[in-house]
Coordinates of C-alpha atoms and ligand atoms in Angstrom, one line a residue:
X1 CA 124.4 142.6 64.3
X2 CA 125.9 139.0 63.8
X3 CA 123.7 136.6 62.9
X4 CA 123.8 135.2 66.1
X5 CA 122.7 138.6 67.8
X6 CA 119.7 138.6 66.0
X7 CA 118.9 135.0 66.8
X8 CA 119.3 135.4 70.6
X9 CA 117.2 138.9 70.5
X10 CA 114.3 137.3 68.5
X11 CA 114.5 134.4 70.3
X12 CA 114.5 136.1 74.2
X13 CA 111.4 138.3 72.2
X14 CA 109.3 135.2 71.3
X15 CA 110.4 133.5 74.4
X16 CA 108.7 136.3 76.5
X17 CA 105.2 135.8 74.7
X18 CA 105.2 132.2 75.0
X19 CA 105.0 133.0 78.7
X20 CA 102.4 134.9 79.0
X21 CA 100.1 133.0 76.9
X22 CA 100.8 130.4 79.6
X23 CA 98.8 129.7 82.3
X24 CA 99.2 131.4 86.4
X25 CA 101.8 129.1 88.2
X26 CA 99.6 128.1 90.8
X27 CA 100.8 129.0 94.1
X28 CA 101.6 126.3 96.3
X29 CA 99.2 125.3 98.4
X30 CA 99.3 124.9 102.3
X31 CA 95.8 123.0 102.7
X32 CA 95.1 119.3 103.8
X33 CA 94.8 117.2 99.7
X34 CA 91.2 116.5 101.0
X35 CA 90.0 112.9 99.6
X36 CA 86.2 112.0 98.7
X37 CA 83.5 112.7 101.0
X38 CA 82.4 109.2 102.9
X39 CA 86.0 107.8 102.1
X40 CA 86.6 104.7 104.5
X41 CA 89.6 105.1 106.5
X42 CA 90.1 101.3 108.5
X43 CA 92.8 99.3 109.1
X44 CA 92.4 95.5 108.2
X45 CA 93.4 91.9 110.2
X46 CA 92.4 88.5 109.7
X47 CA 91.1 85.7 112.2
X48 CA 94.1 83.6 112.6
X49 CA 96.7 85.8 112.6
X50 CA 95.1 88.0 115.7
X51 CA 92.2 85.8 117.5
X52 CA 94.0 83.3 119.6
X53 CA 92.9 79.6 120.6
X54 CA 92.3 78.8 117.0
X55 CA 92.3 75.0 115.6
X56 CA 92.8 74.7 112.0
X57 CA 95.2 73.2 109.5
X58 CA 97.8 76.2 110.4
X59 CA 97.3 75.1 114.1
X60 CA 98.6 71.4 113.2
X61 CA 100.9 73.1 110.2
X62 CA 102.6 75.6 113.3
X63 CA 103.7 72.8 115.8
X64 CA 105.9 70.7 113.6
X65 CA 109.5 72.3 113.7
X66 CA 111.0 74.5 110.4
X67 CA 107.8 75.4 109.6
X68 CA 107.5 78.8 111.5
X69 CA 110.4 80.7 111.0
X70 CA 111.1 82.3 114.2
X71 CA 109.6 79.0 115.7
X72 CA 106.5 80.6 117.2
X73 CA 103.0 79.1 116.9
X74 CA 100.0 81.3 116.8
X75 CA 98.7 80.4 120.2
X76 CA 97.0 83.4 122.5
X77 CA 98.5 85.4 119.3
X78 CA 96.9 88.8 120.2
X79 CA 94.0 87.4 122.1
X80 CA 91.9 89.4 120.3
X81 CA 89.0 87.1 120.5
X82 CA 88.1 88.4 123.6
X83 CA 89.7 92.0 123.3
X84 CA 87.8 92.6 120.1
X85 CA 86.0 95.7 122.0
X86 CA 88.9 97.4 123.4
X87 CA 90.7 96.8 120.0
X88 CA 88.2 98.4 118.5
X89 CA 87.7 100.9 121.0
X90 CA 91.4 102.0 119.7
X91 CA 90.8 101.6 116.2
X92 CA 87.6 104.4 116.9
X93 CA 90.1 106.3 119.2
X94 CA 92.5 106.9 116.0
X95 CA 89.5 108.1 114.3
X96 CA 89.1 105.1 111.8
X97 CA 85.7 104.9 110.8
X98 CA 85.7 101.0 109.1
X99 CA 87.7 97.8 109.9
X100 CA 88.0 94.8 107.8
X101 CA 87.9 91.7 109.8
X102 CA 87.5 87.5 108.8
X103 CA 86.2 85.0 110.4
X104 CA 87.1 81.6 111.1
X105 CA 85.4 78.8 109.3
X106 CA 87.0 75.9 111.7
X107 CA 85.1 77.7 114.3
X108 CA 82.0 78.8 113.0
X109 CA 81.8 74.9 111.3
X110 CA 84.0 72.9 113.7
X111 CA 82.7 69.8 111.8
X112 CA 81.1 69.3 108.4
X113 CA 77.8 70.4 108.0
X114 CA 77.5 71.3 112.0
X115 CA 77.4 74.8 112.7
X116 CA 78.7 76.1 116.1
X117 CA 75.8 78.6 117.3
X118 CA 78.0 79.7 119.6
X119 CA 80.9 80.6 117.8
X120 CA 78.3 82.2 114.9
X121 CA 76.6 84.3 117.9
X122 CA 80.0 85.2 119.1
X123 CA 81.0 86.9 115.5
X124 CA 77.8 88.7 115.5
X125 CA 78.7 90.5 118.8
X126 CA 82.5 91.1 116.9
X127 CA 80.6 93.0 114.4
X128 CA 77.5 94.8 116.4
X129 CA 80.8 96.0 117.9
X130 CA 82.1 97.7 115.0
X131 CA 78.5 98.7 113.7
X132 CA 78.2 100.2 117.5
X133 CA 81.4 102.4 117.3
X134 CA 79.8 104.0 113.9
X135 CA 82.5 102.0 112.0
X136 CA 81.8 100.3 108.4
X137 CA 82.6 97.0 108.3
X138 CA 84.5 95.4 105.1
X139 CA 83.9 90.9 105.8
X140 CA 86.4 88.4 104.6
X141 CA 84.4 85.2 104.2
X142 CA 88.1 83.7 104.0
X143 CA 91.6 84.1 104.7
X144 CA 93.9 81.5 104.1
X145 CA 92.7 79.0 107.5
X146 CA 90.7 76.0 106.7
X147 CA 88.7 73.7 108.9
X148 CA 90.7 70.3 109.3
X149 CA 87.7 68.8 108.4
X150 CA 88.3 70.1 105.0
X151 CA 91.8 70.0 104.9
X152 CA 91.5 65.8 105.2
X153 CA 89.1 65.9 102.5
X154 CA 92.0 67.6 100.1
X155 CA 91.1 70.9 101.2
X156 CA 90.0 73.5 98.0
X157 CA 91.0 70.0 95.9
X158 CA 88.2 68.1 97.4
X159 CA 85.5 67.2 94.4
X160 CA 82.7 69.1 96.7
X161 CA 85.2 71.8 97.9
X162 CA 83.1 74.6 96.0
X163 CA 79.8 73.3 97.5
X164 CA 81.0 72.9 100.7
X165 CA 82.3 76.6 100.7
X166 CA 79.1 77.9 99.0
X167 CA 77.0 76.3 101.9
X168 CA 79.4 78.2 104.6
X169 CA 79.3 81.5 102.2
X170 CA 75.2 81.0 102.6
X171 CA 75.3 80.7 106.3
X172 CA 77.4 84.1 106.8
X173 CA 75.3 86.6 104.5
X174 CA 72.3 85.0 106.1
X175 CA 73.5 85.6 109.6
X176 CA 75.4 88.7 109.1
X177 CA 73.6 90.3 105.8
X178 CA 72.5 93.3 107.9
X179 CA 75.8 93.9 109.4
X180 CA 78.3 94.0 106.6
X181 CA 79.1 96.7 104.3
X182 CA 81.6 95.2 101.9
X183 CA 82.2 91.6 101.4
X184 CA 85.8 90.2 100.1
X185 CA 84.8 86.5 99.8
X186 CA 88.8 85.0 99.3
X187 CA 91.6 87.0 100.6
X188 CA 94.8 86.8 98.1
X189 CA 94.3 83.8 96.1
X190 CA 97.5 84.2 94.0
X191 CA 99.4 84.5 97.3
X192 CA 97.5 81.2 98.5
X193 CA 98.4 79.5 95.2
X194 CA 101.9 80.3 95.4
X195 CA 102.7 79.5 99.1
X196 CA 100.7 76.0 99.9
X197 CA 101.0 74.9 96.2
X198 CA 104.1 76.1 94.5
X199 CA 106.3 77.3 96.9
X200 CA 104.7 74.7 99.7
X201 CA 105.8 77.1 102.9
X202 CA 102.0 77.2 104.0
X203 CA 99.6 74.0 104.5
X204 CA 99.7 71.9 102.7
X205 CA 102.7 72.3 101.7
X206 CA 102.7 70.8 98.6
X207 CA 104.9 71.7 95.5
X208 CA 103.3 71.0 92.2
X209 CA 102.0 73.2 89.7
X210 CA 99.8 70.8 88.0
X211 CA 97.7 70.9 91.2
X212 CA 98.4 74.5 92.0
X213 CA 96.8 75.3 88.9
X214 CA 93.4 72.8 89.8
X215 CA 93.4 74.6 92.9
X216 CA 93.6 77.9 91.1
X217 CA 90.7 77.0 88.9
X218 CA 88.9 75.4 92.0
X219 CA 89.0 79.2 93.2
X220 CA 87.9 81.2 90.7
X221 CA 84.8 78.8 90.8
X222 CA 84.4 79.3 94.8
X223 CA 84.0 82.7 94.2
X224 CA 81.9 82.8 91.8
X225 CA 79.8 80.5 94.0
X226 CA 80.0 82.9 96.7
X227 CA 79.2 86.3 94.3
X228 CA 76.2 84.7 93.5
X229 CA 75.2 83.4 97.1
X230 CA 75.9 86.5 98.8
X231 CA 74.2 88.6 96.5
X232 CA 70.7 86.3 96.4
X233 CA 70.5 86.1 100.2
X234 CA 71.8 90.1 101.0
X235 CA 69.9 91.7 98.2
X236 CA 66.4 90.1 98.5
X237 CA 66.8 91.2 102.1
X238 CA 66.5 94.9 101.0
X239 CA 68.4 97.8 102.1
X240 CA 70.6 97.7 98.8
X241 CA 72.7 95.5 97.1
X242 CA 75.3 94.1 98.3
X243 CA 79.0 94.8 97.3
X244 CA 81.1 91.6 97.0
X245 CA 84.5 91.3 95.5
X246 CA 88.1 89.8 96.8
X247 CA 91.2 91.3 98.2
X248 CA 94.0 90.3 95.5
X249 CA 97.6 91.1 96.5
X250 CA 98.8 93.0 93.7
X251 CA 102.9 93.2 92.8
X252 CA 104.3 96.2 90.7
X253 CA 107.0 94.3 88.8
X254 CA 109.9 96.6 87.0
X255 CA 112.9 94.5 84.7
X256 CA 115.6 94.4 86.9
X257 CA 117.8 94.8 83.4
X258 CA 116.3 97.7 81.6
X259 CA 117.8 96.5 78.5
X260 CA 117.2 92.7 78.8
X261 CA 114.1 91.1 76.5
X262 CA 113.9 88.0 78.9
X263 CA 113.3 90.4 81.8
X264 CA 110.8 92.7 80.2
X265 CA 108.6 89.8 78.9
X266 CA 109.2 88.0 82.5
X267 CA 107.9 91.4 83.6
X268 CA 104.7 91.4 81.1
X269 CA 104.0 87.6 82.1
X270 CA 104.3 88.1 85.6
X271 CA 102.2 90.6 85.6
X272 CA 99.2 89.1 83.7
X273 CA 99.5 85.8 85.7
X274 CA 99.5 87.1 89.4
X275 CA 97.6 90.2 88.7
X276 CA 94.9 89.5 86.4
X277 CA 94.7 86.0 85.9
X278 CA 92.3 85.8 88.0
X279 CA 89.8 88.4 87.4
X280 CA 90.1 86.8 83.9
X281 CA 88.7 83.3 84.9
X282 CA 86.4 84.1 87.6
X283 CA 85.0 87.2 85.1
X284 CA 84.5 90.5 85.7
X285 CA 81.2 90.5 86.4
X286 CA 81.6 88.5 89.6
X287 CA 83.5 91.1 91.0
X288 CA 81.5 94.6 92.0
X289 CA 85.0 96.5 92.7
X290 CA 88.3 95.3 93.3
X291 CA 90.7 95.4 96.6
X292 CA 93.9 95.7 96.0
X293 CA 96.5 94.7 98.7
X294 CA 99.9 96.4 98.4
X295 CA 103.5 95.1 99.4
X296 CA 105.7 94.3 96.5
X297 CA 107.7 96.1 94.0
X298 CA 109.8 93.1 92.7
X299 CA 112.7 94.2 90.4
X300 CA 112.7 90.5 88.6
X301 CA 115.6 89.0 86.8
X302 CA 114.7 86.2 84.5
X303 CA 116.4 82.8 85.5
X304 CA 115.2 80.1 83.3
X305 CA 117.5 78.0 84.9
X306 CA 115.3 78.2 88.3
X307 CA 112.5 76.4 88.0
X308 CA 112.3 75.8 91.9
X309 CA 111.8 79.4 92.1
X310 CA 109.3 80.0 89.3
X311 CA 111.8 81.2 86.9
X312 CA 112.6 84.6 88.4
X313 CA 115.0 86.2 91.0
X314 CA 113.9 89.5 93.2
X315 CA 116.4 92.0 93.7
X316 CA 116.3 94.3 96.3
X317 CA 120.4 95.7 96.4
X318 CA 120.2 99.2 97.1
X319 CA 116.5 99.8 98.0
X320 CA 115.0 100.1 101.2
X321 CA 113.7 97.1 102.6
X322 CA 111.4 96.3 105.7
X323 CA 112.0 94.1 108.7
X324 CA 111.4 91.3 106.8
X325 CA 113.4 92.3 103.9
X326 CA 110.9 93.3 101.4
X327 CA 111.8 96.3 99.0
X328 CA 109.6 99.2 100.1
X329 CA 108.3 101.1 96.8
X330 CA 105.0 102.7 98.6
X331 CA 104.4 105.5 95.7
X332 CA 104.3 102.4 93.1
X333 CA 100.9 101.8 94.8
X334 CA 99.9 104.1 92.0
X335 CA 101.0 102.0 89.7
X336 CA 99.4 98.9 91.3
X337 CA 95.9 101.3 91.1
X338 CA 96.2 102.2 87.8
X339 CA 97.2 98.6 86.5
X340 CA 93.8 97.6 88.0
X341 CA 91.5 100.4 86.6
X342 CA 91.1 98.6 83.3
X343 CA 88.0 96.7 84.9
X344 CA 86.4 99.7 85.2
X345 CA 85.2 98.7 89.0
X346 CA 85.3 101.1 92.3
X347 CA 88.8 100.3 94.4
X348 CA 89.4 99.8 97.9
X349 CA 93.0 99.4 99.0
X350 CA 92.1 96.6 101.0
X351 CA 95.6 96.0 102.7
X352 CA 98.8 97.7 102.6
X353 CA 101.4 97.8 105.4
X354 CA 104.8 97.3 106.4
X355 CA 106.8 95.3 108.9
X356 CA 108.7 97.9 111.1
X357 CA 108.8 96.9 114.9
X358 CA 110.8 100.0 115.7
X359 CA 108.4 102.4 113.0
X360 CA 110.9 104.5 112.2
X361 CA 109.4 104.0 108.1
X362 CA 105.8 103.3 108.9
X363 CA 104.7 107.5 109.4
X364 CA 106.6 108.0 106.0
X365 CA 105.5 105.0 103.9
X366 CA 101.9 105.8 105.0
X367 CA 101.8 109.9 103.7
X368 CA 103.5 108.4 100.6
X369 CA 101.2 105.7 99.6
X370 CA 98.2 107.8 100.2
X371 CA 99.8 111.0 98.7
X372 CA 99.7 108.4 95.4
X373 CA 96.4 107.2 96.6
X374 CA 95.2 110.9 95.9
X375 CA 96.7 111.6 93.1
X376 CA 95.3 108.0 91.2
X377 CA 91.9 110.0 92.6
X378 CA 92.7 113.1 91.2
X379 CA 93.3 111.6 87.8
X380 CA 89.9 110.2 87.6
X381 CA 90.1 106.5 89.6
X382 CA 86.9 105.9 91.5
X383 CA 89.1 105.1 95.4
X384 CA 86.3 104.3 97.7
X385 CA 88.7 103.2 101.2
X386 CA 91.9 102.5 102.7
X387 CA 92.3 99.9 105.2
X388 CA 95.7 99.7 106.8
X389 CA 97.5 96.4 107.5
X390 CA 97.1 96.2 110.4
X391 CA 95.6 97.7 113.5
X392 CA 97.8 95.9 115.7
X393 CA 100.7 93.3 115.5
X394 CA 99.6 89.5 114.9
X395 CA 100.8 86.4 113.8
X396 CA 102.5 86.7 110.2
X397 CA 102.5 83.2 108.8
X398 CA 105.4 81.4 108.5
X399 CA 107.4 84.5 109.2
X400 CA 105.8 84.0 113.0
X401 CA 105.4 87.2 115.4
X402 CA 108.3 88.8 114.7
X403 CA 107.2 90.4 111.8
X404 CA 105.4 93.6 113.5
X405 CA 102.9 95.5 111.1
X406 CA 100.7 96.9 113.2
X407 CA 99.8 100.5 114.1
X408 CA 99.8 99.5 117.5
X409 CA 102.5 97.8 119.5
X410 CA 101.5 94.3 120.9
X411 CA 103.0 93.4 124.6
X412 CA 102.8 89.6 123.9
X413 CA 103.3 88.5 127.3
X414 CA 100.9 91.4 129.0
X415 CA 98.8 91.8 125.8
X416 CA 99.7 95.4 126.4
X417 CA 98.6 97.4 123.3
X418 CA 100.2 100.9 122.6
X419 CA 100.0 102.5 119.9
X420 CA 103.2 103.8 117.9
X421 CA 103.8 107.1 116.5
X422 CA 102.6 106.1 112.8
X423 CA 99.4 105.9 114.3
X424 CA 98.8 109.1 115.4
X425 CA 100.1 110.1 112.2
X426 CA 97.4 107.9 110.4
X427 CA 95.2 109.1 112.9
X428 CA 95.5 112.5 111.5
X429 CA 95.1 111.4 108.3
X430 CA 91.3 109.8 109.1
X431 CA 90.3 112.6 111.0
X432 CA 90.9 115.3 108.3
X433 CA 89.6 113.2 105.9
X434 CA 93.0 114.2 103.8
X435 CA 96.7 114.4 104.0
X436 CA 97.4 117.5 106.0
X437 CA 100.1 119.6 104.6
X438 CA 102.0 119.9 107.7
X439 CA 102.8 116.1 107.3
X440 CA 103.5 116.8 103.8
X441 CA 105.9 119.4 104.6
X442 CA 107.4 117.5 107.6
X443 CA 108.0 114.2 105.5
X444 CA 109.5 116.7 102.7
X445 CA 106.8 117.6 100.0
X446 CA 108.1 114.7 97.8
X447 CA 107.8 111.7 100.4
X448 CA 110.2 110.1 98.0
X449 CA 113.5 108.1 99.4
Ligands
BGC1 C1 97.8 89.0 103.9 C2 98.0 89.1 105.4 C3 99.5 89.3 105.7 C4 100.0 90.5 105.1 C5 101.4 90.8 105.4 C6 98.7 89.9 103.1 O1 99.4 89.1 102.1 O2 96.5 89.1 103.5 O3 97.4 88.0 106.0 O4 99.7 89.3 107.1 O5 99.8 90.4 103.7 O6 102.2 89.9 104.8

């Protein structure tokens, strides 16, 4: 036998032990990937964006032309302050059993150092509702809308901006201490950072990173206020202590030019500036988990040439991208979770959404995310929720209402709501506690693109 003969023989001989040393294949499994037991499904919205009637430093920011894309101003928006029941009456409808809401500061302290009983009252009923539907509720003490009180002082530059905050932190957990689960006391500071002080497309529209950077550390200092606040007033209450983080939009960044050095350290730098910075300054120990909002996959070329645009370019040829032309990557969301697990905290995913009036992506990019979302919790990370953005479409910033995220379709001339297909697939989702595998298998096992 040549040489090669015997090669192949011994070689098909050995091959055939190595298999049965190794282990069954599993058979493939036709069952719902069940998450933890008590795992919050919700979906998420902020004051501003779905309340209506609002007056605040957007309100003035909205009405002077080029500022709102599509020209809108947040007006009625979804006129949720006085549909809050029958949105929530949805929300419990599609089986979601938490909702993360804000409230709005202007209102509850129209002017400094007066509270509006009224208006505090009227955000206790907003979350007796939730409590009343058998809902959790996850609290944002603030999300991106300031008093204009506070916004003529200098806003979060103003020398007693941290005081002034702490004293409004103070007056929510001692009015709603026994009716919040979760508390996020500063929604997205990077993304705050970035759009009223370096970018200046939010109020106040300023462009400088010498005071972008005072703001930032201005921040990092409210919350700590705020940690320590909530947690004297909720904890001496009994009942448990509280849980108080933020909500910080997190971007999976990936070197546009595999090869390229400036791209990969550009990647590295990113990275630790808009993800972690600020868990570094405000120290982990103010934060008792983390949320993590997910968007962005940015494939970043360096430009060092750009300084208008922070040194970096986004490219998004060749990917899919959503209404408003962001590149949709939803299983990097596992990447965005495990980037985050090396503060060793419990993770909500506080927001993640996409803008897709017509929803032919939404059903899709929702079993993908969460099929990651159960695999990060499979490999060990401690996932405690999910909160879709959004239960139903609102006002989107400067982008105005065309930029449609929610699960339900807003009517905003009859204030119709009607939910869309990626709903009931969500729906689904919360009721089984798990992905069922019949939307596996009709998405294609792989929910990849
Ligand atoms: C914000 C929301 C916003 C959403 C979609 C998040 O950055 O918290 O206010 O509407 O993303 O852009």
């Amino acid at each position: 036998m040549s040489a090669l003969g015997q090669d192949s023989e011994n070689h098909s001989h050995g091959g055939l032990d190595y298999l049965s040393e190794l282990p069954q294949a599993r058979p493939h499994i036709h069952e719902t990937r069940k998450f933890p037991e008590g795992f919050l499904w919700g979906s998420a919205s902020s004051s501003h964006q779905a309340e209506g009637g609002n007056n605040n430093d957007w309100t003035d920011w909205e009405k002077i032309p080029g500022h709102i894309l599509d020209g809108s101003q947040s007006g009625r928006a979804c006129d949720h302050y006085n549909r809050y029941e029958e949105d929530f009456d949805i929300a419990k409808s599609l089986n979601q059993n938490a909702q993360r809401i804000s409230v709005e500061w202007a209102r509850i302290e129209p002017e400094e150092g007066k509270w509006d009983m009224d208006e505090v009252v009227h955000y206790r009923k907003v979350l007796q509702a939730i409590k009343d539907r058998g809902m959790q509720v996850m609290f944002t003490c603030w999300h991106f809308t300031l008093p204009k009180w506070f916004a003529a002082k200098g806003g979060w530059e103003s020398p007693d901006a941290i005081d002034r905050f702490g004293r409004y932190v103070e007056l929510l957990a001692s009015e709603y201490g026994d009716l919040v689960d979760i508390w996020i006391t500063i929604n997205e500071p990077m993304v705050y950072l970035l759009q009223s002080y370096g970018a200046g497309v939010w109020p106040p529209g300023v462009r400088n990173q010498f005071r972008s950077v005072h703001v930032f550390g201005k921040m990092t200092l409210a919350h700590r206020r705020a940690y320590k606040v909530i947690h004297r007033i909720v904890d001496a209450r009994g009942g448990g202590k509280a849980k108080v983080g933020i909500a910080q939009n997190v971007i999976t960044f990936e070197p546009y030019r595999k090869q390229s050095i400036a791209d990969t350290l550009f990647v590295w730098f990113a990275d630790r500036m808009f993800n972690h910075q600020f868990f570094i300054w405000s120290r982990k120990d103010s934060h008792d988990f983390i949320g993590i909002n997910y968007y962005f996959h940015y494939r970043i070329k360096n430009r060092p040439e750009k300084p208008s645009q922070f040194f970096f370019e986004v490219h998004t040829e060749n990917r899919e991208v959503s209404d408003l032309g962001w590149e949709i990557n939803a299983p990097a969301i596992f990447d965005a979770i495990m980037g985050m697990t090396r503060y060793g905290k419990p993770i909500y995913i506080s927001e993640h959404g996409v803008a897709n009036a017509d929803d032919g992506k939404r059903p899709r990019i929702i079993v993908a995310a969460l099929k990651e979302v159960y695999h990060a919790i499979k490999a060990g990370v401690d996932i405690r929720g999910y909160f879709h953005w959004s239960l139903i479409d609102n006002f989107e910033w400067e982008k105005g209402f065309s930029g449609r995220f929610g699960l339900v379709a807003i009517d905003y001339t009859t204030m119709k709501r009607t939910p869309r297909r990626s709903a009931y697939v969500y729906a689904e989702i919360c009721k089984e506690n798990g992905i069922p595998h019949t939307l596996l298998r009709y998405m294609g096992h792989g929910v990849r693109w």
